[in-house]
Coordinates of C-alpha atoms in Angstrom, one line a residue:
X1 CA 39.0 14.8 -48.8
X2 CA 41.0 15.3 -45.6
X3 CA 41.0 11.5 -45.0
X4 CA 42.5 10.9 -48.5
X5 CA 45.1 13.6 -48.0
X6 CA 46.0 12.2 -44.6
X7 CA 46.5 8.7 -46.1
X8 CA 48.7 10.1 -48.9
X9 CA 50.7 12.1 -46.4
X10 CA 51.1 9.0 -44.2
X11 CA 52.2 6.8 -47.1
X12 CA 54.8 9.4 -48.2
X13 CA 56.1 9.6 -44.6
X14 CA 56.6 5.8 -44.5
X15 CA 58.4 5.8 -47.8
X16 CA 60.6 8.7 -46.7
X17 CA 61.4 6.8 -43.4
X18 CA 62.3 3.7 -45.3
X19 CA 64.6 5.4 -47.7
X20 CA 66.3 7.2 -44.8
X21 CA 66.8 3.9 -43.0
X22 CA 68.2 2.2 -46.1
X23 CA 70.7 5.0 -46.5
X24 CA 71.7 4.9 -42.8
X25 CA 71.9 1.1 -42.9
X26 CA 74.3 1.2 -45.8
X27 CA 76.6 3.7 -44.1
X28 CA 76.5 1.6 -40.9
X29 CA 77.4 -1.7 -42.5
X30 CA 79.7 -3.9 -40.4
X31 CA 80.9 -7.5 -40.1
X32 CA 80.7 -9.4 -36.8
X33 CA 83.9 -11.2 -37.6
X34 CA 85.8 -8.1 -36.8
X35 CA 84.6 -8.2 -33.2
X36 CA 85.5 -11.8 -32.4
X37 CA 88.4 -12.8 -30.2
X38 CA 89.6 -15.5 -32.6
X39 CA 92.8 -16.0 -30.7
X40 CA 90.8 -17.5 -27.8
X41 CA 89.3 -20.3 -29.9
X42 CA 90.2 -23.9 -29.0
X43 CA 88.9 -27.3 -30.1
X44 CA 86.2 -28.7 -27.9
X45 CA 87.5 -32.2 -28.9
X46 CA 91.0 -31.7 -27.5
X47 CA 89.8 -29.5 -24.7
X48 CA 86.2 -30.4 -23.7
X49 CA 84.0 -27.6 -22.2
X50 CA 84.0 -27.2 -18.4
X51 CA 82.1 -24.5 -16.5
X52 CA 85.3 -23.6 -14.7
X53 CA 86.5 -22.1 -18.0
X54 CA 83.9 -19.3 -17.8
X55 CA 85.5 -15.8 -17.7
X56 CA 82.2 -13.9 -17.2
X57 CA 79.9 -13.8 -14.2
X58 CA 76.7 -15.9 -14.5
X59 CA 74.3 -13.0 -14.8
X60 CA 76.3 -11.7 -17.8
X61 CA 76.4 -15.1 -19.5
X62 CA 72.7 -15.5 -19.0
X63 CA 72.1 -12.0 -20.4
X64 CA 74.1 -12.7 -23.6
X65 CA 72.6 -16.2 -24.0
X66 CA 69.0 -15.0 -23.5
X67 CA 69.5 -12.1 -26.0
X68 CA 71.0 -14.6 -28.5
X69 CA 68.0 -16.9 -28.1
X70 CA 65.6 -14.0 -28.5
X71 CA 67.3 -13.0 -31.8
X72 CA 67.0 -16.7 -32.9
X73 CA 63.2 -16.3 -33.0
X74 CA 63.8 -14.6 -36.4
X75 CA 62.1 -17.3 -38.6
X76 CA 58.8 -17.0 -36.7
X77 CA 59.0 -13.3 -36.0
X78 CA 59.9 -12.5 -39.6
X79 CA 57.2 -14.7 -41.1
X80 CA 54.6 -13.0 -38.8
X81 CA 55.7 -9.5 -39.8
X82 CA 56.0 -10.3 -43.5
X83 CA 52.5 -11.8 -43.5
X84 CA 51.1 -8.8 -41.5
X85 CA 52.5 -6.3 -44.0
X86 CA 51.8 -8.3 -47.2
X87 CA 48.9 -6.1 -48.3
X88 CA 50.4 -2.8 -47.1
X89 CA 53.0 -0.5 -48.5
X90 CA 56.0 -2.1 -50.2
X91 CA 58.5 -0.2 -48.0
X92 CA 57.2 -2.0 -44.9
X93 CA 57.9 -5.4 -46.5
X94 CA 61.3 -4.3 -47.7
X95 CA 62.2 -3.0 -44.2
X96 CA 61.4 -6.4 -42.7
X97 CA 63.8 -8.0 -45.1
X98 CA 66.6 -5.5 -44.2
X99 CA 65.8 -5.8 -40.6
X100 CA 66.0 -9.6 -40.5
X101 CA 69.5 -9.6 -42.2
X102 CA 70.8 -7.3 -39.5
X103 CA 69.2 -9.2 -36.6
X104 CA 70.6 -12.5 -38.0
X105 CA 74.1 -11.1 -37.6
X106 CA 73.4 -10.2 -34.0
X107 CA 72.5 -13.8 -33.1
X108 CA 75.6 -15.2 -34.9
X109 CA 77.9 -12.7 -33.2
X110 CA 76.6 -13.4 -29.7
X111 CA 76.7 -17.2 -30.1
X112 CA 80.2 -17.1 -31.6
X113 CA 81.4 -14.9 -28.8
X114 CA 80.1 -17.2 -26.1
X115 CA 81.6 -20.3 -27.6
X116 CA 85.0 -18.7 -28.5
X117 CA 85.4 -17.4 -24.9
X118 CA 84.1 -20.7 -23.4
X119 CA 81.3 -18.9 -21.6
X120 CA 78.8 -21.4 -22.9
X121 CA 78.5 -25.2 -23.2
X122 CA 78.1 -25.7 -26.9
X123 CA 76.0 -28.9 -26.4
X124 CA 73.6 -27.2 -24.0
X125 CA 73.4 -24.1 -26.2
X126 CA 72.4 -26.3 -29.2
X127 CA 69.7 -27.9 -27.1
X128 CA 68.2 -24.6 -26.0
X129 CA 68.3 -23.2 -29.6
X130 CA 66.3 -26.2 -30.7
X131 CA 63.8 -25.6 -27.9
X132 CA 63.1 -22.0 -28.8
X133 CA 62.9 -22.7 -32.6
X134 CA 60.5 -25.7 -31.9
X135 CA 58.4 -23.5 -29.6
X136 CA 58.0 -20.7 -32.2
X137 CA 56.3 -17.4 -31.5
X138 CA 52.6 -16.8 -31.1
X139 CA 51.1 -13.4 -31.4
X140 CA 47.7 -11.9 -30.7
X141 CA 48.6 -8.9 -32.9
X142 CA 46.0 -8.5 -35.6
X143 CA 46.9 -5.5 -37.7
X144 CA 50.0 -3.6 -39.0
X145 CA 49.8 -0.7 -36.6
X146 CA 49.6 -3.0 -33.5
X147 CA 52.6 -4.8 -34.9
X148 CA 54.6 -1.6 -35.2
X149 CA 53.6 -0.6 -31.6
X150 CA 54.9 -3.9 -30.5
X151 CA 58.2 -3.7 -32.5
X152 CA 58.7 -0.1 -31.1
X153 CA 58.5 -1.4 -27.5
X154 CA 60.6 -4.5 -28.4
X155 CA 63.3 -2.6 -30.3
X156 CA 63.7 0.2 -27.7
X157 CA 63.8 -2.5 -25.0
X158 CA 66.6 -4.2 -26.9
X159 CA 68.5 -0.9 -27.2
X160 CA 68.3 -0.3 -23.5
X161 CA 69.2 -3.9 -22.7
X162 CA 72.3 -3.9 -24.9
X163 CA 73.5 -0.5 -23.6
X164 CA 73.0 -1.4 -20.0
X165 CA 74.6 -4.9 -20.3
X166 CA 77.5 -3.3 -22.2
X167 CA 78.1 -1.0 -19.3
X168 CA 78.1 -3.9 -16.9
X169 CA 80.3 -6.0 -19.3
X170 CA 83.0 -3.3 -19.4
X171 CA 84.1 -4.5 -15.9
X172 CA 84.9 -8.0 -17.2
X173 CA 85.4 -7.9 -21.0
X174 CA 85.9 -4.7 -22.9
X175 CA 85.7 -6.5 -26.3
X176 CA 82.2 -7.9 -25.4
X177 CA 81.1 -4.4 -24.3
X178 CA 82.2 -3.0 -27.6
X179 CA 80.3 -5.7 -29.5
X180 CA 77.1 -5.0 -27.5
X181 CA 77.3 -1.3 -28.2
X182 CA 77.7 -2.0 -31.9
X183 CA 74.6 -4.2 -31.9
X184 CA 72.7 -1.5 -30.0
X185 CA 73.4 1.0 -32.9
X186 CA 71.5 -1.3 -35.3
X187 CA 68.7 -1.7 -32.8
X188 CA 68.5 2.1 -32.4
X189 CA 68.0 2.4 -36.1
X190 CA 65.2 -0.2 -36.1
X191 CA 63.5 1.4 -33.2
X192 CA 63.6 4.8 -34.9
X193 CA 61.8 3.5 -38.0
X194 CA 59.0 1.7 -36.1
X195 CA 58.4 4.4 -33.5
X196 CA 58.3 7.2 -36.0
X197 CA 55.7 5.3 -38.1
X198 CA 53.5 4.9 -35.0
X199 CA 54.0 8.6 -34.1
X200 CA 52.8 9.6 -37.6
X201 CA 49.7 7.4 -37.3
X202 CA 48.8 8.9 -33.9
X203 CA 49.5 12.4 -35.1
X204 CA 46.9 12.0 -37.9
X205 CA 44.4 10.1 -35.8
X206 CA 44.7 10.1 -32.0
X207 CA 41.8 7.6 -31.8
X208 CA 44.3 4.9 -33.0
X209 CA 45.3 4.7 -29.3
X210 CA 42.8 1.9 -29.2
X211 CA 45.5 -0.1 -31.1
X212 CA 48.2 1.0 -28.7
X213 CA 46.6 0.1 -25.4
X214 CA 46.2 -3.7 -25.9
X215 CA 49.8 -4.0 -27.0
X216 CA 51.2 -2.2 -24.0
X217 CA 48.9 -4.2 -21.6
X218 CA 50.0 -7.6 -23.0
X219 CA 53.6 -6.8 -24.0
X220 CA 56.2 -9.6 -23.6
X221 CA 59.5 -10.0 -25.4
X222 CA 59.8 -12.6 -28.1
X223 CA 62.2 -14.6 -25.9
X224 CA 59.2 -15.1 -23.5
X225 CA 58.6 -18.4 -25.3
X226 CA 61.6 -19.9 -23.4
X227 CA 60.4 -22.1 -20.6
X228 CA 62.7 -20.5 -18.1
X229 CA 62.4 -16.9 -19.4
X230 CA 61.1 -15.4 -16.1
X231 CA 63.9 -17.1 -14.1
X232 CA 66.5 -15.8 -16.6
X233 CA 65.2 -12.2 -16.3
X234 CA 65.5 -12.3 -12.5
X235 CA 69.2 -13.1 -12.9
X236 CA 69.7 -10.5 -15.7
X237 CA 68.5 -7.8 -13.4
X238 CA 71.9 -7.9 -11.6
X239 CA 73.6 -7.0 -14.9
X240 CA 71.4 -3.9 -15.5
X241 CA 68.0 -4.8 -17.1
X242 CA 64.8 -5.5 -15.2
X243 CA 61.3 -4.2 -14.6
X244 CA 62.5 -0.7 -13.6
X245 CA 64.5 -0.3 -16.7
X246 CA 61.6 -1.5 -18.9
X247 CA 59.2 1.0 -17.2
X248 CA 61.5 4.0 -17.0
X249 CA 63.7 3.6 -20.0
X250 CA 61.2 2.0 -22.5
X251 CA 57.5 2.3 -21.7
X252 CA 57.6 5.8 -20.2
X253 CA 60.0 7.0 -23.0
X254 CA 57.6 5.9 -25.7
X255 CA 54.5 7.3 -24.0
X256 CA 56.3 10.7 -23.9
X257 CA 57.7 10.2 -27.5
X258 CA 54.2 9.6 -28.8
X259 CA 52.8 12.5 -26.7
X260 CA 50.0 10.3 -25.4
X261 CA 49.2 12.7 -22.5
X262 CA 48.7 15.6 -25.1
X263 CA 46.8 13.7 -27.7
X264 CA 43.1 14.6 -28.1
X265 CA 41.0 11.5 -29.1
X266 CA 37.5 12.2 -30.2
X267 CA 35.8 8.8 -29.7
X268 CA 34.9 7.3 -26.3
X269 CA 37.1 4.3 -27.1
X270 CA 40.1 6.5 -27.9
X271 CA 39.7 8.5 -24.7
X272 CA 39.3 5.3 -22.7
X273 CA 42.5 3.8 -24.3
X274 CA 44.4 7.0 -23.4
X275 CA 43.2 6.9 -19.8
X276 CA 44.1 3.2 -19.5
X277 CA 47.6 3.6 -20.9
X278 CA 48.4 6.4 -18.4
X279 CA 46.8 4.6 -15.5
X280 CA 48.8 1.4 -16.4
X281 CA 52.1 3.3 -16.4
X282 CA 51.4 4.7 -12.9
X283 CA 50.3 1.3 -11.7
X284 CA 53.3 -0.6 -12.7
X285 CA 55.6 2.1 -11.4
X286 CA 53.9 1.8 -8.0
X287 CA 54.3 -2.0 -8.1
X288 CA 58.0 -1.8 -9.0
X289 CA 58.6 0.7 -6.1
X290 CA 56.8 -1.7 -3.6
X291 CA 58.9 -4.7 -4.8
X292 CA 62.1 -2.7 -4.4
X293 CA 61.2 -1.6 -0.9
X294 CA 60.2 -5.1 0.0

C-alpha cells in the first residue's frame, strides 16, 4: 500500500513541478533579437572575415562557440529524452518540448552574436556545426531517472558556465555579458525542474542511489562529441569554467542538494553507491588540488 501511495505522491509532485515550470516559463518569455547588436552587422561579401576583426579574447570566443555547439546537439539530445520518457508521465514529455524550444533560442542567439560582432569565421563555424550534427550524441543512460540525474548535472553545469563566463565577458563586452546572464535564467529553470524530480525520487527511495552513481562516474557534457572538446575546455578555464568549477559549483552542490550524505539506503547496492559517490567527490577534489599545485 505504501509503495502505491509513494508512486501516486511522486506522480503528483512531477505534475506540480511541470505546471510550475510552465507558469514560470511564460512569465520569463524573451526574444533573442532584443539582445543583438544589429548596428555592428556588415556584409561578408563586401568585407570578408579576418581574424584581426575579433573584439573578444580567444578564450571568450572559444567559450561562446563551444556553448553554441553544445546547444546545437538538440536534435539528438531531444530525440533521446523524448524516447526515454515516452512511456512515462505526460508532463515529462511536455517538458522536453518546452525545454527544446528554449534551448534552440540559446544556440541561435550565440551564433548570431558571434557573427554580427565578427568574432567567428562564418565558414569555419558552418563546418564545425556540420561536424557536431553528423557526430550525434550517444548515451549509456538506460532509464528515466538516470536521464534526469544527467540533465541535472548538465543544466547546473550550464548555469555555472554562463554566469562565470558572463562575469569574464563584462570586461570586454557588456552586451554579451547581459545575453549570457539572460540565457542562464532559462538554464536555472531547467535545472530546478530536473533536480527537484531526482530529489523527490531519492526522498522516497534512497536505494535509487544505484541510478545516480553511474551517471556521476561517467558524466560528460553533450559537447564532448566534438573532436577537440578537451582542448577547448583547457582554453575556456581562463574565462572562468574548468574542473574546479565543475566539482565545487556543480557536483558538490548537487550532492548536498540531494542530501546524499544523510540518506539511509537499505540495500547493500544502495549503500555501496552512496559510499562510491562520496569517495569519488573527495578523489577528484584531491586530483584537482594536485593539478593546481603542479
